[in-house]
Coordinates of C-alpha atoms and ligand atoms in Angstrom, one line a residue:
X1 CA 22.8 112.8 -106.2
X2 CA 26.0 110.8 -107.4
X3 CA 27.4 108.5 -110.2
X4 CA 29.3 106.1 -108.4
X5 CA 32.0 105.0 -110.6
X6 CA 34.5 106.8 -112.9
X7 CA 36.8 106.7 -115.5
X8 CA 40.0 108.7 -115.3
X9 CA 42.0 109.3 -118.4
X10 CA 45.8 109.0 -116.9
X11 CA 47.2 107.3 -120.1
X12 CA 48.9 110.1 -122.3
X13 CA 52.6 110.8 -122.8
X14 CA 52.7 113.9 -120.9
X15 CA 54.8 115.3 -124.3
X16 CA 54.4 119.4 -123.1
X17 CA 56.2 118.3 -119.7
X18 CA 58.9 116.2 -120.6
X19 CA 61.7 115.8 -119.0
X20 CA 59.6 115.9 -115.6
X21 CA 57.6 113.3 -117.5
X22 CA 60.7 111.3 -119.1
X23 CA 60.3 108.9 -115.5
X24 CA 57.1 109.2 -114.9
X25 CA 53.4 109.9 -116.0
X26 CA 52.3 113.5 -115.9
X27 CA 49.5 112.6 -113.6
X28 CA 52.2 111.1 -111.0
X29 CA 53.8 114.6 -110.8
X30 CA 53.5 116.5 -107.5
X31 CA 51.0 119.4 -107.2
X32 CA 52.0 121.1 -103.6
X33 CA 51.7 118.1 -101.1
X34 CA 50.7 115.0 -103.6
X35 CA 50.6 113.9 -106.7
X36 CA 48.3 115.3 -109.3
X37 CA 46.0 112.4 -109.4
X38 CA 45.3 112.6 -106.0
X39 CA 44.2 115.5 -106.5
X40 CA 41.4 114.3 -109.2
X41 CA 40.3 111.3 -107.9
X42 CA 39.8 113.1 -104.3
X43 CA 37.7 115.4 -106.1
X44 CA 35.5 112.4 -107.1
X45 CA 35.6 111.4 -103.9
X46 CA 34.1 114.3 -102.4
X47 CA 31.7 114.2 -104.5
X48 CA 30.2 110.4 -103.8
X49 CA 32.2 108.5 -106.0
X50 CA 33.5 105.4 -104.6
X51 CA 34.6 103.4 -107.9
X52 CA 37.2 104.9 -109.8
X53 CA 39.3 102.9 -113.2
X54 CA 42.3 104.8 -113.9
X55 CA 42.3 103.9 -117.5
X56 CA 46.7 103.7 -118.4
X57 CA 49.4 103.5 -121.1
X58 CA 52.4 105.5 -120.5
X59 CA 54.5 104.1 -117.7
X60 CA 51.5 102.3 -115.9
X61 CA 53.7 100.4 -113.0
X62 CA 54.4 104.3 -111.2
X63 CA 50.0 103.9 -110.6
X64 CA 50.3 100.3 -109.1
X65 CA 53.6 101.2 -107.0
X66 CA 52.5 104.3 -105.4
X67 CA 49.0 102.5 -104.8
X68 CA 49.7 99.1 -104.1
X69 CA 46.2 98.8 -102.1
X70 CA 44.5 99.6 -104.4
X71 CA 43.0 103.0 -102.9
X72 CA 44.0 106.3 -104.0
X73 CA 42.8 109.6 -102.6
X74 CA 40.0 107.7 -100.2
X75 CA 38.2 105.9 -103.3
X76 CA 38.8 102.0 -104.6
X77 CA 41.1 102.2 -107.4
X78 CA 41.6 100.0 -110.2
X79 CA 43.7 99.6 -113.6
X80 CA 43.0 99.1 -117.1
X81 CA 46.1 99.2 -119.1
X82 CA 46.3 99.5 -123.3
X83 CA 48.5 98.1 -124.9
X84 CA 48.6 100.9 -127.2
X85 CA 47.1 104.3 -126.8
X86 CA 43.1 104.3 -127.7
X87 CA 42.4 107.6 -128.0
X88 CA 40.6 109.5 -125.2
X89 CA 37.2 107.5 -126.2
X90 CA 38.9 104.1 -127.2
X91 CA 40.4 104.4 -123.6
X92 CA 36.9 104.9 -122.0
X93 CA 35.3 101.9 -124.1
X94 CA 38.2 100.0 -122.7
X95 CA 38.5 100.8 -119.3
X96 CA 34.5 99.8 -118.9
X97 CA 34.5 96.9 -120.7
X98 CA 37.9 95.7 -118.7
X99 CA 35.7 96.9 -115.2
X100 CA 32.6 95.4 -116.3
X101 CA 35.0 92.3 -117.3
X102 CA 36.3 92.2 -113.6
X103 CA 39.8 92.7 -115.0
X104 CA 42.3 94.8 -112.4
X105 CA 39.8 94.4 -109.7
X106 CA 37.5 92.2 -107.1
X107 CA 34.6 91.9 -110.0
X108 CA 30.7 92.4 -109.1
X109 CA 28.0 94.0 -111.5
X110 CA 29.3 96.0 -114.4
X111 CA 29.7 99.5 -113.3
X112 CA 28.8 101.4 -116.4
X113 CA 26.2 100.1 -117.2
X114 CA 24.8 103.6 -115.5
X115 CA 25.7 106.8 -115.5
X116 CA 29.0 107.5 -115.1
X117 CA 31.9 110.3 -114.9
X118 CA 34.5 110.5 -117.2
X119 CA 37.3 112.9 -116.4
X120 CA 40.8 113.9 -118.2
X121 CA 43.6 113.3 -115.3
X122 CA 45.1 116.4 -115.7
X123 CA 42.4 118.9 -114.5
X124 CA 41.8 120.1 -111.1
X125 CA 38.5 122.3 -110.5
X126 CA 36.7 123.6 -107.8
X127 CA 33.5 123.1 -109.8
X128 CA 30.5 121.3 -107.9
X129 CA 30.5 118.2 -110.0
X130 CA 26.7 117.6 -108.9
X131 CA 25.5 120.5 -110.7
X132 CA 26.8 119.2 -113.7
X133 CA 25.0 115.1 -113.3
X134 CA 21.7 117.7 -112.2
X135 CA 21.4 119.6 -115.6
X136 CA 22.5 115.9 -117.2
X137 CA 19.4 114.3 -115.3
X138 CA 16.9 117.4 -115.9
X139 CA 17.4 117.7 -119.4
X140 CA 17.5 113.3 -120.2
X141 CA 21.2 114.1 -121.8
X142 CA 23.1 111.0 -123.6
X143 CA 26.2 113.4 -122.4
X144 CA 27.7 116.1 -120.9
X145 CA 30.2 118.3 -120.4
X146 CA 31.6 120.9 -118.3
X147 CA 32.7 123.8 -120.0
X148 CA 34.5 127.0 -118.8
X149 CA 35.4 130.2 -120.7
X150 CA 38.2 131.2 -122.3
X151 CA 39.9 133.8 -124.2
X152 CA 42.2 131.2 -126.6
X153 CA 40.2 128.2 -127.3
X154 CA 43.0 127.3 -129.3
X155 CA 44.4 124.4 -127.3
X156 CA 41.1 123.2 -126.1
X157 CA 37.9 121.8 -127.6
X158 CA 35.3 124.6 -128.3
X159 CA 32.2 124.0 -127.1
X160 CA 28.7 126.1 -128.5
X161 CA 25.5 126.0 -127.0
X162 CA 21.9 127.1 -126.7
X163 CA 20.5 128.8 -124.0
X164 CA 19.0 125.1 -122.5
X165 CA 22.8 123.9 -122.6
X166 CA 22.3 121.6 -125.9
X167 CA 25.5 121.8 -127.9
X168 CA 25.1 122.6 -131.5
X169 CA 29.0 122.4 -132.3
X170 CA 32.1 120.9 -130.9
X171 CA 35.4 121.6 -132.3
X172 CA 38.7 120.2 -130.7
X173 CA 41.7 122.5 -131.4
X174 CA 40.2 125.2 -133.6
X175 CA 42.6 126.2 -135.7
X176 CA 42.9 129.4 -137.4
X177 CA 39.9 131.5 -137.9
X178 CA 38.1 129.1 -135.9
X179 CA 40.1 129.8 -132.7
X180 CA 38.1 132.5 -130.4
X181 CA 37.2 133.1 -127.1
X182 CA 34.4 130.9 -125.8
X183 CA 33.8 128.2 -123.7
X184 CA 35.7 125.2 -124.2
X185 CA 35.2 121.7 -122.9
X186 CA 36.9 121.1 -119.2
X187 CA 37.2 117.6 -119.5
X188 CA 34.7 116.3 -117.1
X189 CA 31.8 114.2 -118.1
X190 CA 28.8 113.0 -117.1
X191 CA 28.2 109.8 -119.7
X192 CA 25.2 107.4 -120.1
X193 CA 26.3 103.7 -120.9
X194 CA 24.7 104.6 -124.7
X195 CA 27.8 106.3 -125.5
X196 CA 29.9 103.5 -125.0
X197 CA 27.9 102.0 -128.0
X198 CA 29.0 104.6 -130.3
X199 CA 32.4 104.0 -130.0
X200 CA 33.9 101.4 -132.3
X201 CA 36.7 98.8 -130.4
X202 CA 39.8 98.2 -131.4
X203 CA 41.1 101.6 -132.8
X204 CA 42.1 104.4 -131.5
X205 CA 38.6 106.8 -131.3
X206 CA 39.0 110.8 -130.2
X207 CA 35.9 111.2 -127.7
X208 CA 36.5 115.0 -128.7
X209 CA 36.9 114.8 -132.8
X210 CA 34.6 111.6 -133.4
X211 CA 32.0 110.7 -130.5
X212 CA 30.9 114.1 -129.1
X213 CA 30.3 115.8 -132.5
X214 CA 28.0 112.7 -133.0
X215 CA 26.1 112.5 -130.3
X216 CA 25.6 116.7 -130.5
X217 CA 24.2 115.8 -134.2
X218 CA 21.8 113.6 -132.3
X219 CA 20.5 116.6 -130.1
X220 CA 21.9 114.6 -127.1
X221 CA 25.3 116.6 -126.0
X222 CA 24.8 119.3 -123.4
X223 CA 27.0 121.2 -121.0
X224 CA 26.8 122.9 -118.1
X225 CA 28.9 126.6 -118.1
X226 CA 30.6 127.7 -115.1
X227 CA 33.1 129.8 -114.1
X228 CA 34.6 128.1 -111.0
X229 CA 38.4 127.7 -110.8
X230 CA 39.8 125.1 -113.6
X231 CA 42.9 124.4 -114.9
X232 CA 44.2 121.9 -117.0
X233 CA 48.1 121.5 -115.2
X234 CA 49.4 119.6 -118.4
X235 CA 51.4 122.7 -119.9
X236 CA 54.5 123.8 -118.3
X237 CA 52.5 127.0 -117.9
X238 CA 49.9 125.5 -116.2
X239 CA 51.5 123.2 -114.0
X240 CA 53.3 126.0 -112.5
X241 CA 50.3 128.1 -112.1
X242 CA 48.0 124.4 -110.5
X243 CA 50.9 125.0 -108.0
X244 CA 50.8 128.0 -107.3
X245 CA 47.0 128.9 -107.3
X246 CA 46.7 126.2 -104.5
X247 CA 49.2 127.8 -101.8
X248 CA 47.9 131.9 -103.4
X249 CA 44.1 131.8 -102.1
X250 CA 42.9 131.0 -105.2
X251 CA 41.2 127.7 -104.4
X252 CA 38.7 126.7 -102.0
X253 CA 41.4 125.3 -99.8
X254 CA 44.8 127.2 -99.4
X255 CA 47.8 124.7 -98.9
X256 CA 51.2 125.3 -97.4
X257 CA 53.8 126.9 -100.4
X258 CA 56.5 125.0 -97.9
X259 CA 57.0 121.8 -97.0
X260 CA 57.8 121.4 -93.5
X261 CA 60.1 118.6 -95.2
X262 CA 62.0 121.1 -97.0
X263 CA 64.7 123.3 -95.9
X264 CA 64.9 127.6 -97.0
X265 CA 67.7 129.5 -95.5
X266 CA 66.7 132.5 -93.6
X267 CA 68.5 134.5 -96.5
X268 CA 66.7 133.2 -99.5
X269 CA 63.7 135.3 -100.7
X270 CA 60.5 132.6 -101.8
X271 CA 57.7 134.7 -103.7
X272 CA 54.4 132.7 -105.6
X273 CA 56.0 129.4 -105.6
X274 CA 56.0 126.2 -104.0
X275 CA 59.0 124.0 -101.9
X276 CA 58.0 120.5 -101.9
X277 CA 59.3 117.5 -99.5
X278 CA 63.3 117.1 -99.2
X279 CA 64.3 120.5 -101.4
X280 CA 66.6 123.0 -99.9
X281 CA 67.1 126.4 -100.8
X282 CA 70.5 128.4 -99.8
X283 CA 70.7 132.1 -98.6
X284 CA 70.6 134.3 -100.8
X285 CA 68.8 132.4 -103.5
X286 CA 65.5 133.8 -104.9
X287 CA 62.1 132.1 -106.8
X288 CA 59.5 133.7 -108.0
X289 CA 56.8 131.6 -109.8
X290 CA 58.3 128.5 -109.6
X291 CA 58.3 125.0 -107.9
X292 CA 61.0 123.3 -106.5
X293 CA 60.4 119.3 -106.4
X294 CA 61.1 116.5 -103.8
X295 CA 65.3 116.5 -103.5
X296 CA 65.9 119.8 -105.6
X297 CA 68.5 122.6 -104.1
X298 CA 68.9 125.8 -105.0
X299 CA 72.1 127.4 -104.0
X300 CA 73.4 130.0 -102.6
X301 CA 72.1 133.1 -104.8
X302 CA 70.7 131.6 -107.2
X303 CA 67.6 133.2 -109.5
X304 CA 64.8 131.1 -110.4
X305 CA 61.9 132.5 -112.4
X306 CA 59.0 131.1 -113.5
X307 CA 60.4 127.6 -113.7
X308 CA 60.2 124.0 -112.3
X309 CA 63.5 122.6 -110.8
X310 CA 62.7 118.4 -111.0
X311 CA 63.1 116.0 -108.3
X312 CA 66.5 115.8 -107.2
X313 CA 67.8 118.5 -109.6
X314 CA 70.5 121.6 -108.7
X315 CA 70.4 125.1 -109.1
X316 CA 74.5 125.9 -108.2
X317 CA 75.1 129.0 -106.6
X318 CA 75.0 132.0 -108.2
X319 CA 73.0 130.5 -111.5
X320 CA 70.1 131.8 -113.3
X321 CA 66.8 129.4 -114.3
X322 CA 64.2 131.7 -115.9
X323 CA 61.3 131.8 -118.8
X324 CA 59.2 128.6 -117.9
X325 CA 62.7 126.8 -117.9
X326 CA 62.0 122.6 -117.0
X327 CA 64.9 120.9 -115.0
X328 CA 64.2 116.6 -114.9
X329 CA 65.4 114.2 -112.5
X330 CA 68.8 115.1 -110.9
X331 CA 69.5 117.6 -113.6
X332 CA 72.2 120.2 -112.7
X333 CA 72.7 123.8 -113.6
X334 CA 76.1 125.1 -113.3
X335 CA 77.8 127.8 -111.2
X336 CA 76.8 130.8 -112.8
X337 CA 75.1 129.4 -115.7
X338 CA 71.8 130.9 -117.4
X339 CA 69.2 129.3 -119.1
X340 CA 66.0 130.6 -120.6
X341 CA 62.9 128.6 -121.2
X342 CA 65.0 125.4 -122.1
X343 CA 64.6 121.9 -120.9
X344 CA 67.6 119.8 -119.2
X345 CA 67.8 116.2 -118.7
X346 CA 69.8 114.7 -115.2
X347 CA 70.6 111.2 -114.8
X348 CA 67.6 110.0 -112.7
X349 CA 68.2 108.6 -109.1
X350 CA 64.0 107.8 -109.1
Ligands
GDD401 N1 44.3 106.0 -121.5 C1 44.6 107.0 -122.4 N2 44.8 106.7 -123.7 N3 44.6 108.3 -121.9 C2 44.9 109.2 -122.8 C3 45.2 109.0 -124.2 C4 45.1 107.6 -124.6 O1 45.4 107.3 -125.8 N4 45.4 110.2 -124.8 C5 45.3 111.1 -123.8 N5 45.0 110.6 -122.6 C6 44.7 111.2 -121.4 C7 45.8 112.2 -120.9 O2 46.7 111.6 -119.9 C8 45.0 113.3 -120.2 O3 44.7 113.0 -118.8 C9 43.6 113.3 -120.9 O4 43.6 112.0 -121.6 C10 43.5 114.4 -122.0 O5 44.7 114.4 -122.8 P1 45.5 115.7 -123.0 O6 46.7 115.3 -123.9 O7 45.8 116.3 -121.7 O8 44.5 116.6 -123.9 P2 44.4 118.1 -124.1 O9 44.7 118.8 -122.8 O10 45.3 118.5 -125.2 O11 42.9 118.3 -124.5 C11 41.8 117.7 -123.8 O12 41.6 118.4 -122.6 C12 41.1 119.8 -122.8 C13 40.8 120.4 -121.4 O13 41.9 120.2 -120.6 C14 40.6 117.7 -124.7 O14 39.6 117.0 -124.0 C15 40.1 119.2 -124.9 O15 38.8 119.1 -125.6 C16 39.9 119.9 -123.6 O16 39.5 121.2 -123.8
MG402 MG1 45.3 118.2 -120.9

C-alpha cells in the first residue's frame, strides 16, 4: 500500500539553530553522513514514494545546488518556492497547486489529486509510514496524523483521541495549564485532496491552529499512536541527540560516529558524539555529546560538551565549549577561552 507523492515542509527559518542556519536551511544541515533532508525524503522512499515537492522559502538555492538532478535520497524531487512564508497549510496548498500546475517539474497528471503524505522536514522516525495510510484507509479519514507521546507537549501540538483514533481536540503549543504529557502530533500526514479545499490561498494558513481543528470538528481527523523512535532535530537539543541516536544503537540502522573523512588523534577521547567529513580533532581534546561538522578542528586539549562546533569552525587548544553551546561557519573559540550555552558567529567560507 503507498501514496505516491509528498509534500515536504523545508521552508522555515530554522530560528532555534541559528548561526548553523545563518547560511543555510536547517533541513540542509548534516545528520551523521548527509544532510537532514536526505534523511526524510529516503524515508519516503522506502516506503514507495516516488514523487516528492519540497515546498521552500528560506534560502531555497542550497535545495537546487545540492540537487541539481533533480533526485534527492533515490526519489524525483521538485521545488515550489513562496515568495513569502504560507504557513505550514498555505505551503501545502501551494506546493500542490504549483505540482499539479507542472511548475519546478516535467508536468503529467496532478499528483494530489489522491492521497498524499505531508511531512515537516525536520523529523526523522523509524515509524512504518504504512501503518499509518492503513488506519487512514480503514477508517475513510479526510486526515491523519502520527502522533507519539510525550512528557512536555509544550512545544508540540497536542493531539486527543478516542479509542478508534478519531481526534476530538488539537491544540498547537499548549500553553500553560494546557501543557501536559500526551501524545502530540509528529508531523507526518496522510491527507486526502479534500483538505486542500479547506485551506484559503493567498494567506498564510497554520495546518496545526486552523485546518486540523476543523477538519477534527468534522469527525474526519484521526491518528495513529506509536511509540517508534521520533525526533524532531530542529532544537539545538535535538539536533544533537538526531546525531547522536543514529551512531548509539538507537535506530534501526547504526551509522559510523566517524567519518573516515575526518581525522582524531590517537590522544583525544570521542564519547556519544559524531565527527563528520574533513574535521580534525587534536590529542588530548575531549567531546562528549557533541558534533563536530565538515572542516571543524578541535585542538589540542580542548573540552567540548554537549555542543555543535559548525562547518569550518575552531575549538583552540586548551578551550572549553560546553551547555548546548552552537559554533556557525568558521567561527573560532580562543586559546583557553570558555563558553556556556552561547552562540558565535565565524565569517563563513561556505
Ligand atoms: N514552506 C514552508 N513555509 N515551510 C514552513 C513554514 C512556511 O511558512 N513554516 C514552517 N515550515 C516548515 C519547517 O521548515 C519545518 O520543516 C516544518 O514546516 C515545521 O515547522 P517547525 O518550525 O519545525 O514547527 P515546530 O517544530 O515548532 O512544530 C511543528 O512540528 C511539531 C513536531 O515536530 C508542529 O507541526 C507541531 O504540531 C508538531 O508537534
Ligand atoms: Mg520542528
Amino acid at each position: 500500500m503507498s501514496a505516491r507523492s509528498a509534500i515536504v515542509l523545508a521552508g522555515g527559518l530554522g530560528t532555534r539553530l541559528r548561526p548553523l542556519t545563518e547560511e543555510r536551511p536547517k533541513q540542509m544541515l548534516p545528520i551523521v553522513d548527509r544532510p537532514m533532508i536526505e534523511h526524510v525524503v529516503g524515508k519516503l522512499a522506502a516506503e514507495g514514494t516516488d514523487d516528492v515537492v519540497l515546498s521552500l522559502g528560506y534560502r531555497p538555492d542550497a535545495f537546487g545546488a545540492a540537487y541539481p538532478a533533480g533526485r534527492c535520497g533515490g526519489v524525483g524531487l521538485r521545488y515550489a518556492t513562496e515568495s513569502e512564508p504560507l504557513g505550514t497549510a498555505g505551503a501545502v496548498l501551494f506546493a500542490a497547486r504549483e505540482a499539479a500546475a507542472g511548475n519546478g517539474c516535467a508536468g503529467g497528471d496532478d499528483p494530489f489529486s489522491e492521497t498524499f503524505w505531508a511531512l515537516n522536514g525536520d523529523v526523522l522516525t523509524d515509524v512504518v509510514l504504512s501503518d499509518l495510510l492503513a488506519l487512514h484507509r480503514a477508517r475513510r479519514a479526510e486526515a491523519t496524523i502520527l502522533t507519539i507521546p510525550m512528557a512536555d507537549a509544550s512545544r508540540y501540538g497536542m493531539v486527543e483521541a478516542d479509542a478508534s483514533g478519531r481526534v476530538s481536540r488539537f491544540v498547537e503549543k499548549p500553553a500553560g495549564g494546557d501543557a501536559t504529557s500526551g501524545w502530540i502530533n509528529a508531523g507526518v500526514y496522510v491527507l486526502e485532496p479534500s483538505v486542500l479545499s479547506r485551506i484559503p490561498p493567498g494567506r498564510a494558513v497554520s495546518m496545526e491552529r486552523e485546518t486540523f481543528p476543523a477538519v477534527a470538528a468534522d469527525g474526519g481527523l484521526y491518528t495513529l499512536r506509536s511509540d517508534a523512535y521520533w525526533i524532531d532535530a530542529g532544537t539545538p537539543r535535538s539536533y544533537l541527540q538526531a546525531n547522536i541516536d543514529l551512531v548509539s544503537g538507537r535506530r534501526q540502522v547504526v551509522l559510523e560516529a566517524v567519518s573516515p573523512q575526518a581525522t582524531v588523534a590517537a590522544g583525544a577521547g570521542v564519547v556519544d558524539s559524531v565527527i563528520m567529513e574533513g574535521a580534525t580533532v587534536e590529542a588530548g581534546a575531549r567531546l562528549d555529546g557533541s558534533v563536530v561538522l565538515p572542516g571543524g578542528r578541535i585542538g589540542a586539549g580542548a573540552v567540548v560538551t554537549d555542543s555543535v562546533v559548525g562547518f569550518d569552525a575552531t575549538v583552540e587548544p586548551g578551550a572549553r565549549v560546553v551547555g548546548f553551546t552552537l559554533l556557525g561557519d568558521g567561527a573560532t573559540v580562543e586559546v583557553g577561552e570558555v563558553l556556556r550555552g552561547g552562540r558565535l558567529s565565524g565569517s563563513p567560507a561556505r
